PDB file of C-alpha atoms and ligand atoms in Angstrom:
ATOM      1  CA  UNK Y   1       0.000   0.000   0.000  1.00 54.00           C
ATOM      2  CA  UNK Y   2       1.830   3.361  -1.093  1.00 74.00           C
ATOM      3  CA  UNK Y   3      -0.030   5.990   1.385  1.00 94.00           C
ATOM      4  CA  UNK Y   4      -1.316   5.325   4.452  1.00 96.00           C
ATOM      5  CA  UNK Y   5      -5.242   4.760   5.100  1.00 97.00           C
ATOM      6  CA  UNK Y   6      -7.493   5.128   7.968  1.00 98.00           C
ATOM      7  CA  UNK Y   7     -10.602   2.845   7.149  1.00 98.00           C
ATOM      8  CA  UNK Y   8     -14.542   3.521   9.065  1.00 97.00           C
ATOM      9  CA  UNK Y   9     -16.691   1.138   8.938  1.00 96.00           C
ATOM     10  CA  UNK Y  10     -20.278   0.996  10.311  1.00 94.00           C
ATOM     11  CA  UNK Y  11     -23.716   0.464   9.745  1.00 91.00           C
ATOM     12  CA  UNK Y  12     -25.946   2.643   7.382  1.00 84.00           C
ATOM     13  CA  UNK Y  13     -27.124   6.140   8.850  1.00 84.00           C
ATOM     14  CA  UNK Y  14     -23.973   5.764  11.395  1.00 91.00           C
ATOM     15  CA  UNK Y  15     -22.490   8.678  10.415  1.00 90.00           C
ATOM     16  CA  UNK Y  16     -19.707   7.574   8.801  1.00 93.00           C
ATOM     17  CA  UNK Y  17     -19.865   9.694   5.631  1.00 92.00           C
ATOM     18  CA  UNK Y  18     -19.598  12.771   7.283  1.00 93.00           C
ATOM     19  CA  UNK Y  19     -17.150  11.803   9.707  1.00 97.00           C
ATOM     20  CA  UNK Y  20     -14.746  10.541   7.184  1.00 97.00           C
ATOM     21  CA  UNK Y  21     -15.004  13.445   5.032  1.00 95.00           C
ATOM     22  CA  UNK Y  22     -14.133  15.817   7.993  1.00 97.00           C
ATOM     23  CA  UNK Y  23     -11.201  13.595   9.330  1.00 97.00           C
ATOM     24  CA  UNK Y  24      -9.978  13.519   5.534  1.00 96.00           C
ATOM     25  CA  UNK Y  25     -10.219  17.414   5.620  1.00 95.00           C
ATOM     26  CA  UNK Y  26      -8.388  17.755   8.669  1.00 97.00           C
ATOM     27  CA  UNK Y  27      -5.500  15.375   7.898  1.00 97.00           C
ATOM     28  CA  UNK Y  28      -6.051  16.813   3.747  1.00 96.00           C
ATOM     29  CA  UNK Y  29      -6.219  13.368   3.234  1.00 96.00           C
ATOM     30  CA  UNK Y  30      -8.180  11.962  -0.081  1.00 93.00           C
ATOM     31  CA  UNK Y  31     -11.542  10.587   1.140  1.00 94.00           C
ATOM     32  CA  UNK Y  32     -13.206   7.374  -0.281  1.00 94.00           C
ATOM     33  CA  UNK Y  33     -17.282   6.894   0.055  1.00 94.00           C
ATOM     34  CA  UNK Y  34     -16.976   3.558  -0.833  1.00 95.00           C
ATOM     35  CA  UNK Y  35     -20.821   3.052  -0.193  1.00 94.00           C
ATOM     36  CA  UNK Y  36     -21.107   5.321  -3.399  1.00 95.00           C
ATOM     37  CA  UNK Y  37     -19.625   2.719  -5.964  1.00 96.00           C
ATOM     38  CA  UNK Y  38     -22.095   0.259  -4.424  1.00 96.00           C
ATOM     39  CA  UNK Y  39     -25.501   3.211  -5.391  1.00 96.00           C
ATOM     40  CA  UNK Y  40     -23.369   4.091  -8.432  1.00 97.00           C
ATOM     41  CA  UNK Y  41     -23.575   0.194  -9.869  1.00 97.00           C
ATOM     42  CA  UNK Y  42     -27.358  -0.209  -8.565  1.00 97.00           C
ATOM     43  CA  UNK Y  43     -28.255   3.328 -10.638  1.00 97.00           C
ATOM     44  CA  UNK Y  44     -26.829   2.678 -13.802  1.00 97.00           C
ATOM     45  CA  UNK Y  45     -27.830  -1.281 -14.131  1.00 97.00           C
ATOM     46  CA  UNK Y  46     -30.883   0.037 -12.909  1.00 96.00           C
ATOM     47  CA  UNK Y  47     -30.682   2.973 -15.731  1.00 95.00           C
ATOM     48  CA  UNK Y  48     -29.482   0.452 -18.383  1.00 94.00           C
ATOM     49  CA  UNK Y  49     -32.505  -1.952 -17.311  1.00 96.00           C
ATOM     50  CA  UNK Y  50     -29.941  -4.571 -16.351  1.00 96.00           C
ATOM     51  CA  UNK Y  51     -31.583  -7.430 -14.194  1.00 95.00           C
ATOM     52  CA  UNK Y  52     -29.865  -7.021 -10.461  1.00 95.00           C
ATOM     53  CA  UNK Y  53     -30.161 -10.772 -10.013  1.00 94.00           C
ATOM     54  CA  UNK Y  54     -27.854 -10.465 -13.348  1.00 96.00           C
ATOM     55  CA  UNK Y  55     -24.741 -11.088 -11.570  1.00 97.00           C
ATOM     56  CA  UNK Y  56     -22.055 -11.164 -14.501  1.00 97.00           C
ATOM     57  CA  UNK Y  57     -24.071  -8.511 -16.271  1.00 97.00           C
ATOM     58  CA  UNK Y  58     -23.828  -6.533 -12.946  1.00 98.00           C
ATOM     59  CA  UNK Y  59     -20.540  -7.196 -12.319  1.00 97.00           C
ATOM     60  CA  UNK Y  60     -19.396  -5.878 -15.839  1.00 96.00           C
ATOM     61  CA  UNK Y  61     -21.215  -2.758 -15.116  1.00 96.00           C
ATOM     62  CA  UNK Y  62     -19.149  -2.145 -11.609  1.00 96.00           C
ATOM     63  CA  UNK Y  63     -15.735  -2.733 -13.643  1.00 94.00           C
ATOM     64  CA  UNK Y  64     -16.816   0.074 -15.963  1.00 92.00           C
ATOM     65  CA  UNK Y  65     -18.304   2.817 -14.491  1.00 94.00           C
ATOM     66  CA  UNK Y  66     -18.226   6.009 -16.126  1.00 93.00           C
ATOM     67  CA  UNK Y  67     -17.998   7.709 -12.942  1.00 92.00           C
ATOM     68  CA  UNK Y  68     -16.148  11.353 -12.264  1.00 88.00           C
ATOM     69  CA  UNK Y  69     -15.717  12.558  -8.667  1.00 85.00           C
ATOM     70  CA  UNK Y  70     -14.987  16.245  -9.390  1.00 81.00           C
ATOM     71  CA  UNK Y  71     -15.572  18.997  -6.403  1.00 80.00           C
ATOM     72  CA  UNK Y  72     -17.858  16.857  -4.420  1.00 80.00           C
ATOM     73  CA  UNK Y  73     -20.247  16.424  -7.308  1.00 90.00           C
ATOM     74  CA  UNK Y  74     -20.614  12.845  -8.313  1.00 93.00           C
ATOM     75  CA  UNK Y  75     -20.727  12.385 -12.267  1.00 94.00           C
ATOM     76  CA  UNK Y  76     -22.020   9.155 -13.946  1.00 95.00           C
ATOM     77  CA  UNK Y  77     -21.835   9.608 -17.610  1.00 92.00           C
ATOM     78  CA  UNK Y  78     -21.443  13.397 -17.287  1.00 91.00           C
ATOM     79  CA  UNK Y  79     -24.918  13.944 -15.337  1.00 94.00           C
ATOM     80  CA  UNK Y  80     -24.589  14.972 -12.064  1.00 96.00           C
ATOM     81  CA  UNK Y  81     -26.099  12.066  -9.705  1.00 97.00           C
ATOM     82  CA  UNK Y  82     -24.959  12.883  -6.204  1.00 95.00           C
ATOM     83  CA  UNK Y  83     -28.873  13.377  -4.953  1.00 95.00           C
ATOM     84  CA  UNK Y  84     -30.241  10.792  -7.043  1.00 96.00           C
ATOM     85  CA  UNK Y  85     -27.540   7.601  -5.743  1.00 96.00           C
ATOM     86  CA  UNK Y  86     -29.302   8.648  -2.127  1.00 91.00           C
ATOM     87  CA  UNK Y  87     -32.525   7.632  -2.399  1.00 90.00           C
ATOM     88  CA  UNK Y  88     -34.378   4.909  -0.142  1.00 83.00           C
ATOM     89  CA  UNK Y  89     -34.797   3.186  -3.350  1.00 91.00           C
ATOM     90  CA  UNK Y  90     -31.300   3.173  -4.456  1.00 95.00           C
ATOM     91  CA  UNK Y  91     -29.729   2.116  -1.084  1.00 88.00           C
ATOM     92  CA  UNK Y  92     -31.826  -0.841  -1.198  1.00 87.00           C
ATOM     93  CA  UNK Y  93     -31.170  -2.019  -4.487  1.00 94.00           C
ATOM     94  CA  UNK Y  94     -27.590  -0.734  -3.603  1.00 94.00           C
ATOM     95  CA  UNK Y  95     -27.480  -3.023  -0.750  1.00 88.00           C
ATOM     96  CA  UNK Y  96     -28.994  -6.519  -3.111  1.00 92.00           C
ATOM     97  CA  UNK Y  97     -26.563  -5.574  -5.695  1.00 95.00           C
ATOM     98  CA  UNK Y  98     -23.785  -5.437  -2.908  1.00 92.00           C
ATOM     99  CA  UNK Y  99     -24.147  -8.982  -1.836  1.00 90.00           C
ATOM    100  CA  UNK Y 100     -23.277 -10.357  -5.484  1.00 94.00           C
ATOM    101  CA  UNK Y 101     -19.245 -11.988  -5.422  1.00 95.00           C
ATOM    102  CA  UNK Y 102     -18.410 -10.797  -8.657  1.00 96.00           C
ATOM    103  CA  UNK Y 103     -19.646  -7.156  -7.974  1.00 96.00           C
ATOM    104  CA  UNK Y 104     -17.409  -7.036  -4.869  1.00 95.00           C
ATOM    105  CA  UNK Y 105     -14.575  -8.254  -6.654  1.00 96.00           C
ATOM    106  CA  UNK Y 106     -15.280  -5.781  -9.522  1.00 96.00           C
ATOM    107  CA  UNK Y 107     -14.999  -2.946  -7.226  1.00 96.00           C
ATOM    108  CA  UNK Y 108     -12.488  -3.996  -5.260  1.00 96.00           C
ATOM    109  CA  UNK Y 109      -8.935  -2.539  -6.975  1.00 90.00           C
ATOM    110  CA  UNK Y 110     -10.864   0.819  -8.118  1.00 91.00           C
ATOM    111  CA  UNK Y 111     -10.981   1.084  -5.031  1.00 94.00           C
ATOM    112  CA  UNK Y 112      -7.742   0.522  -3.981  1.00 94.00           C
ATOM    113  CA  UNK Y 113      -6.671   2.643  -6.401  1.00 90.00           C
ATOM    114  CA  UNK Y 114      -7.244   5.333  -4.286  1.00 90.00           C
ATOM    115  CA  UNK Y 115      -4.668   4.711  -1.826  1.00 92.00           C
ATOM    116  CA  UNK Y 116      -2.043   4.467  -5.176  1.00 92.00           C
ATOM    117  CA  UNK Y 117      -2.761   8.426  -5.674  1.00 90.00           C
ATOM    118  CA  UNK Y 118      -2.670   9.946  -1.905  1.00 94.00           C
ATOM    119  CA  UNK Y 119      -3.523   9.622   1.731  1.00 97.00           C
ATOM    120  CA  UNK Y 120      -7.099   8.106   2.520  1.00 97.00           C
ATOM    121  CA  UNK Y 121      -9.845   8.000   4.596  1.00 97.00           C
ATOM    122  CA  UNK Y 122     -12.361   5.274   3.261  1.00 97.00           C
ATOM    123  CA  UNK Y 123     -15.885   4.828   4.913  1.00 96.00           C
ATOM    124  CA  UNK Y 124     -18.440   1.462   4.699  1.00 94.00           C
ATOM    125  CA  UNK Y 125     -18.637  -1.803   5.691  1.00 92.00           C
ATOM    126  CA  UNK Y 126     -15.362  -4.125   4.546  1.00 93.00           C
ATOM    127  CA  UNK Y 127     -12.644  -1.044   4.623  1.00 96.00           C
ATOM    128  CA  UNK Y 128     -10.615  -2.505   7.121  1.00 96.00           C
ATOM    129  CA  UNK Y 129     -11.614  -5.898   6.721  1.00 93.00           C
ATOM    130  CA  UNK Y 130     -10.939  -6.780   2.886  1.00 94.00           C
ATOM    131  CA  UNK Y 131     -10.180  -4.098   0.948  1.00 96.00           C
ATOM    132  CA  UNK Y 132      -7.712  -2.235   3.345  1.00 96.00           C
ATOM    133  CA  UNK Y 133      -6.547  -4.750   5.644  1.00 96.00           C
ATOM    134  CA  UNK Y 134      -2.946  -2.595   6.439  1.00 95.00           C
ATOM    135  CA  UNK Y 135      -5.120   0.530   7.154  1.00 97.00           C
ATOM    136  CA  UNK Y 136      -3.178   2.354   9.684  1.00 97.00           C
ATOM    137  CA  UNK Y 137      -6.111   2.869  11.711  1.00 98.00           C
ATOM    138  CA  UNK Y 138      -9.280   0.834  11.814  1.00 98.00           C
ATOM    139  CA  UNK Y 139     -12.742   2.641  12.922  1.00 98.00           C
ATOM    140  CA  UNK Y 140     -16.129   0.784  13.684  1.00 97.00           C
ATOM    141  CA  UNK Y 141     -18.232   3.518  14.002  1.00 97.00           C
ATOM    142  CA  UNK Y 142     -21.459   2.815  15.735  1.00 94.00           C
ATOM    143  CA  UNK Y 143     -24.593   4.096  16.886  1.00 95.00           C
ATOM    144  CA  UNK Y 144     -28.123   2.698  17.695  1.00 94.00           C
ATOM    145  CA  UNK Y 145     -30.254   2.064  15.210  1.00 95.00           C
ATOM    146  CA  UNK Y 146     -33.012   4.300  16.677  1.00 95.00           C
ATOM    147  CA  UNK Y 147     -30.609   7.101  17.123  1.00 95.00           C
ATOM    148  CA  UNK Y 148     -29.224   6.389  13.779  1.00 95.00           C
ATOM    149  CA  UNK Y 149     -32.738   6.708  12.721  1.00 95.00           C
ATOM    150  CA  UNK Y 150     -33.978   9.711  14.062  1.00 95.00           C
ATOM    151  CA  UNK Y 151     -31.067  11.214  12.504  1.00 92.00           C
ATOM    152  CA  UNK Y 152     -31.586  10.585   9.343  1.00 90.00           C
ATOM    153  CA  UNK Y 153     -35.305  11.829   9.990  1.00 94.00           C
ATOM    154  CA  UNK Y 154     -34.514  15.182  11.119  1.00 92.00           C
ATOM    155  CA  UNK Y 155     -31.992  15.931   8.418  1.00 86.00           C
ATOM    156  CA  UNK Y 156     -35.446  14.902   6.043  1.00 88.00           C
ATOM    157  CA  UNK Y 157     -37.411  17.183   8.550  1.00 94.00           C
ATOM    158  CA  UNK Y 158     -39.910  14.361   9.205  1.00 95.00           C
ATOM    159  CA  UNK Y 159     -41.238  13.892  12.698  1.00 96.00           C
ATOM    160  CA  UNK Y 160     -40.451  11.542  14.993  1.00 95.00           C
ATOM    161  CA  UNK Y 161     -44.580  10.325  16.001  1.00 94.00           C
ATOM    162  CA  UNK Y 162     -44.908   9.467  12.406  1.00 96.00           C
ATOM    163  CA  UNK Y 163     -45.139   6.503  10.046  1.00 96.00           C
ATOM    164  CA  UNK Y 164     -42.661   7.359   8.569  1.00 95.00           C
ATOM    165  CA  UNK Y 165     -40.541   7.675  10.915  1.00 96.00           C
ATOM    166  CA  UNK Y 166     -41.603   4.188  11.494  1.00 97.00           C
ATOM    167  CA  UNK Y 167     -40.590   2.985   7.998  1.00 94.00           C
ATOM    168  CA  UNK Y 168     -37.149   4.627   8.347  1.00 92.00           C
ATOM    169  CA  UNK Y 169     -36.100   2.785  11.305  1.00 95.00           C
ATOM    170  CA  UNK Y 170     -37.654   0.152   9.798  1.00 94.00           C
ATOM    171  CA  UNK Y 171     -35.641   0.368   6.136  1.00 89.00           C
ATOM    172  CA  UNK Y 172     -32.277   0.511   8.780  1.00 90.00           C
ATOM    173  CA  UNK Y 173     -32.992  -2.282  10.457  1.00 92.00           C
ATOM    174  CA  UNK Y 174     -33.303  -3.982   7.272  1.00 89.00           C
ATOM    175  CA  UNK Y 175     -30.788  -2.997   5.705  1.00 85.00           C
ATOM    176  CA  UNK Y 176     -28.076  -4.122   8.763  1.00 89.00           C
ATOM    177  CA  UNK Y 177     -29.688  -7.380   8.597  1.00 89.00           C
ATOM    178  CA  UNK Y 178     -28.880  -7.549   5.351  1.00 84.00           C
ATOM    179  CA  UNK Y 179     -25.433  -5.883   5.656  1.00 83.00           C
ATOM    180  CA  UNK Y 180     -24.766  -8.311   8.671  1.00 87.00           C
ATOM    181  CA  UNK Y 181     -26.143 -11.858   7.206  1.00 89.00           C
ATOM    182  CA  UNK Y 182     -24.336 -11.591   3.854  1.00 84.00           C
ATOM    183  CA  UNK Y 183     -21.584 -14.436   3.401  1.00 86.00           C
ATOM    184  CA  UNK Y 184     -19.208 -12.377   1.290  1.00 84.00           C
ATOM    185  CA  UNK Y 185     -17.432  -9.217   2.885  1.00 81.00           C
ATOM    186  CA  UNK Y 186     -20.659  -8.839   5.892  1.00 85.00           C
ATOM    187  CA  UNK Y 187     -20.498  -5.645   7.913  1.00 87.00           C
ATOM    188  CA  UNK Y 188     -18.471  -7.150  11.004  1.00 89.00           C
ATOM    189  CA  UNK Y 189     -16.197  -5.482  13.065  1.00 93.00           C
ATOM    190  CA  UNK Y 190     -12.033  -5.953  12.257  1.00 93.00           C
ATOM    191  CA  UNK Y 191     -10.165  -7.817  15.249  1.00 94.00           C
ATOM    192  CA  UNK Y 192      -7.898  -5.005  15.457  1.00 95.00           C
ATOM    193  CA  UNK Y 193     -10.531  -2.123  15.019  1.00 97.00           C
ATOM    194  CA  UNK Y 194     -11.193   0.739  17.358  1.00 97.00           C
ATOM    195  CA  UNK Y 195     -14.997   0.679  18.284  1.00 96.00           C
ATOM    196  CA  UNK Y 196     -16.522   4.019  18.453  1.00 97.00           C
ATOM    197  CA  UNK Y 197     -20.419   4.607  19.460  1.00 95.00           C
ATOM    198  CA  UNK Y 198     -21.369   8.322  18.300  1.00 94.00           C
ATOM    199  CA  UNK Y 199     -24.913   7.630  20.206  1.00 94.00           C
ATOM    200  CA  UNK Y 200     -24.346  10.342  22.630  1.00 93.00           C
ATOM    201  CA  UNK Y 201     -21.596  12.283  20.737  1.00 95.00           C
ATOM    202  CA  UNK Y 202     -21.704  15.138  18.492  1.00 93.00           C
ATOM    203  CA  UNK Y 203     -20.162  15.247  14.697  1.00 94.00           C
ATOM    204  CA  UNK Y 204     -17.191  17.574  16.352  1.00 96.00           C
ATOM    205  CA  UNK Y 205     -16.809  14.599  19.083  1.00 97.00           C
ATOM    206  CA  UNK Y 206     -16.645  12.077  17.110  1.00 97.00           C
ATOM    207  CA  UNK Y 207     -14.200  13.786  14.858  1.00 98.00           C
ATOM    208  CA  UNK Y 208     -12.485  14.678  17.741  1.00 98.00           C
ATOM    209  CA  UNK Y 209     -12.390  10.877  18.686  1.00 97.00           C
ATOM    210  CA  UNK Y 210     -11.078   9.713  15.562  1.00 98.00           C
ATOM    211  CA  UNK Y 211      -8.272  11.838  14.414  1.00 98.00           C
ATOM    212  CA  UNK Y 212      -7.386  11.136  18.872  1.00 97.00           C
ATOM    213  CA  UNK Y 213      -7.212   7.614  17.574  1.00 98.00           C
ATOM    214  CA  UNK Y 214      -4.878   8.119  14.697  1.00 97.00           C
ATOM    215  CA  UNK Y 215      -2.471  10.477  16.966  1.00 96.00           C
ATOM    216  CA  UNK Y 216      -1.808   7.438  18.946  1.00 95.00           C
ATOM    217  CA  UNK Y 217      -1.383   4.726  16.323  1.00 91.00           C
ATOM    218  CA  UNK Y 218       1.041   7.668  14.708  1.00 85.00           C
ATOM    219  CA  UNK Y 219       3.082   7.752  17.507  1.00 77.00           C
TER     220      UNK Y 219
HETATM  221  O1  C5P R   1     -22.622   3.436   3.010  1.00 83.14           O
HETATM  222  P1  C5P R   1     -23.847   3.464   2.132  1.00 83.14           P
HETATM  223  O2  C5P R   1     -25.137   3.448   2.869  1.00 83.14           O
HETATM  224  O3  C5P R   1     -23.775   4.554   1.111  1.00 83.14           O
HETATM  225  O4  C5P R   1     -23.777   2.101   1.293  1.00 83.14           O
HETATM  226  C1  C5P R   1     -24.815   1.675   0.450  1.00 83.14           C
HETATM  227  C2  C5P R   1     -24.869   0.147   0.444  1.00 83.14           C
HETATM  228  O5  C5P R   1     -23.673  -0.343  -0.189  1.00 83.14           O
HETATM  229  C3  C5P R   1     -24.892  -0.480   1.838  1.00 83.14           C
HETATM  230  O6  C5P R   1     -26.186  -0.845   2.256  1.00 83.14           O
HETATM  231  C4  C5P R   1     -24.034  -1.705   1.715  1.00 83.14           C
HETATM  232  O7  C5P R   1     -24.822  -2.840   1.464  1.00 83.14           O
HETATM  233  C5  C5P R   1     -23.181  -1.486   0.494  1.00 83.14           C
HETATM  234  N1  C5P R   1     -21.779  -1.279   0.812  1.00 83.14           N
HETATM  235  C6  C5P R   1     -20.964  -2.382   0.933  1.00 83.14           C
HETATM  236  N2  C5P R   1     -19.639  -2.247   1.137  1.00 83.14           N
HETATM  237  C7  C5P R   1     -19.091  -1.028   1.277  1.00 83.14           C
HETATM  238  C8  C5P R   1     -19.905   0.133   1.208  1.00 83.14           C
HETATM  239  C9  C5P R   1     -21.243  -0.040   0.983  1.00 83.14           C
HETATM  240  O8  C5P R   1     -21.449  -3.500   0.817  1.00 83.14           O
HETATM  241  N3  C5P R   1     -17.782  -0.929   1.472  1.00 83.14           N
END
């Protein structure tokens, strides 16, 4: 590995995009949403009206992606698709599309790639267990799935006595089943990770927490 990574892993809604993007801005570190590759692949087979139970057909999509990150602005095929990968919709079919061997593996060395070009902080669920395994630091970031739920509804400005605030906890709790019960690359944490629960912590705390972390392993 040519520059050093710190790898975040967690379950969806934990956080983890936002505190890997501010720990890579700290540090001026490259940052990696790996999670996006995965919405990426589901958009455009989805696009392309590619069966998802299509695994090779899948698979060949992943490997060539006609994806730009430029400025924070996600490109796929020149349109701009940042809001678009985020839907419920797409992290579900995101998440069945993630499960598939041959997907995984078609993903894997783009993403390594990164760490070939600079410094990295890489967020979602096998960072530190497959793809980054020599990751200088190892993060599980945590937080309950209620809390990690009523999150998510507030930044949607939905209430908490509703339905659907019901049906997002209920789409989380799903989806870490799913995340969890997978046979290739689950959402487990590394033996040598550092677990971090952001239930009762700010953003600033937690990216307090982390770049405390790293500081140590540095020294
Ligand atoms: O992190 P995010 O919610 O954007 O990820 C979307 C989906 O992609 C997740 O539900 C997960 O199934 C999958 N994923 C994965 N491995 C990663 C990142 C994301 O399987 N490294």
């Amino acid at each position: 590995m040519a520059y050093p990574v710190i790898a975040i892993d967690g379950p969806s809604a934990s956080g983890k995009g936002t505190i890997a993007a501010k720990v890579a801005e700290t540090l001026q570190w490259a940052y990696l949403d790996s999670g996006a590759l995965y919405r990426l692949t589901a958009l455009y087979a989805k696009e392309q009206g590619v069966d998802l139970q299509d695994e090779n057909a899948v698979a060949e999509l992943a490997l060539h992606l006609p994806v730009m990150f430029h400025c924070g602005e996600i490109l796929l095929n020149g349109s701009n698709v940042s809001a678009d990968i985020r839907t419920e919709e797409i992290s579900l079919l995101a998440s069945q599309i993630a499960a598939l061997p041959k997907v995984r593996q078609a993903l894997l060395q783009r993403q390594r790639d990164f760490s070939r070009a600079s410094a990295v902080v890489a967020d979602g669920r096998d960072m530190a267990t497959v793809v980054f395994p020599e990751a200088v630091l190892k993060v599980f970031l945590t937080a309950t799935a209620q809390i990690r739920a009523e999150r998510r509804a507030k930044q949607l400005g939905i209430a908490l006595n509703t339905a659907q605030f019901q049906q997002i906890l209920s789409d989380i709790e799903k989806r870490d089943e799913k995340d969890k019960t997978r046979p290739v690359a689950p959402l487990k944490q590394a033996a040598d990770a550092h677990l971090v629960d952001s239930s009762d912590l700010t953003i600033d705390e937690t990216v307090a927490k982390v770049l405390d972390l790293y500081r140590q392993v540095k020294k």
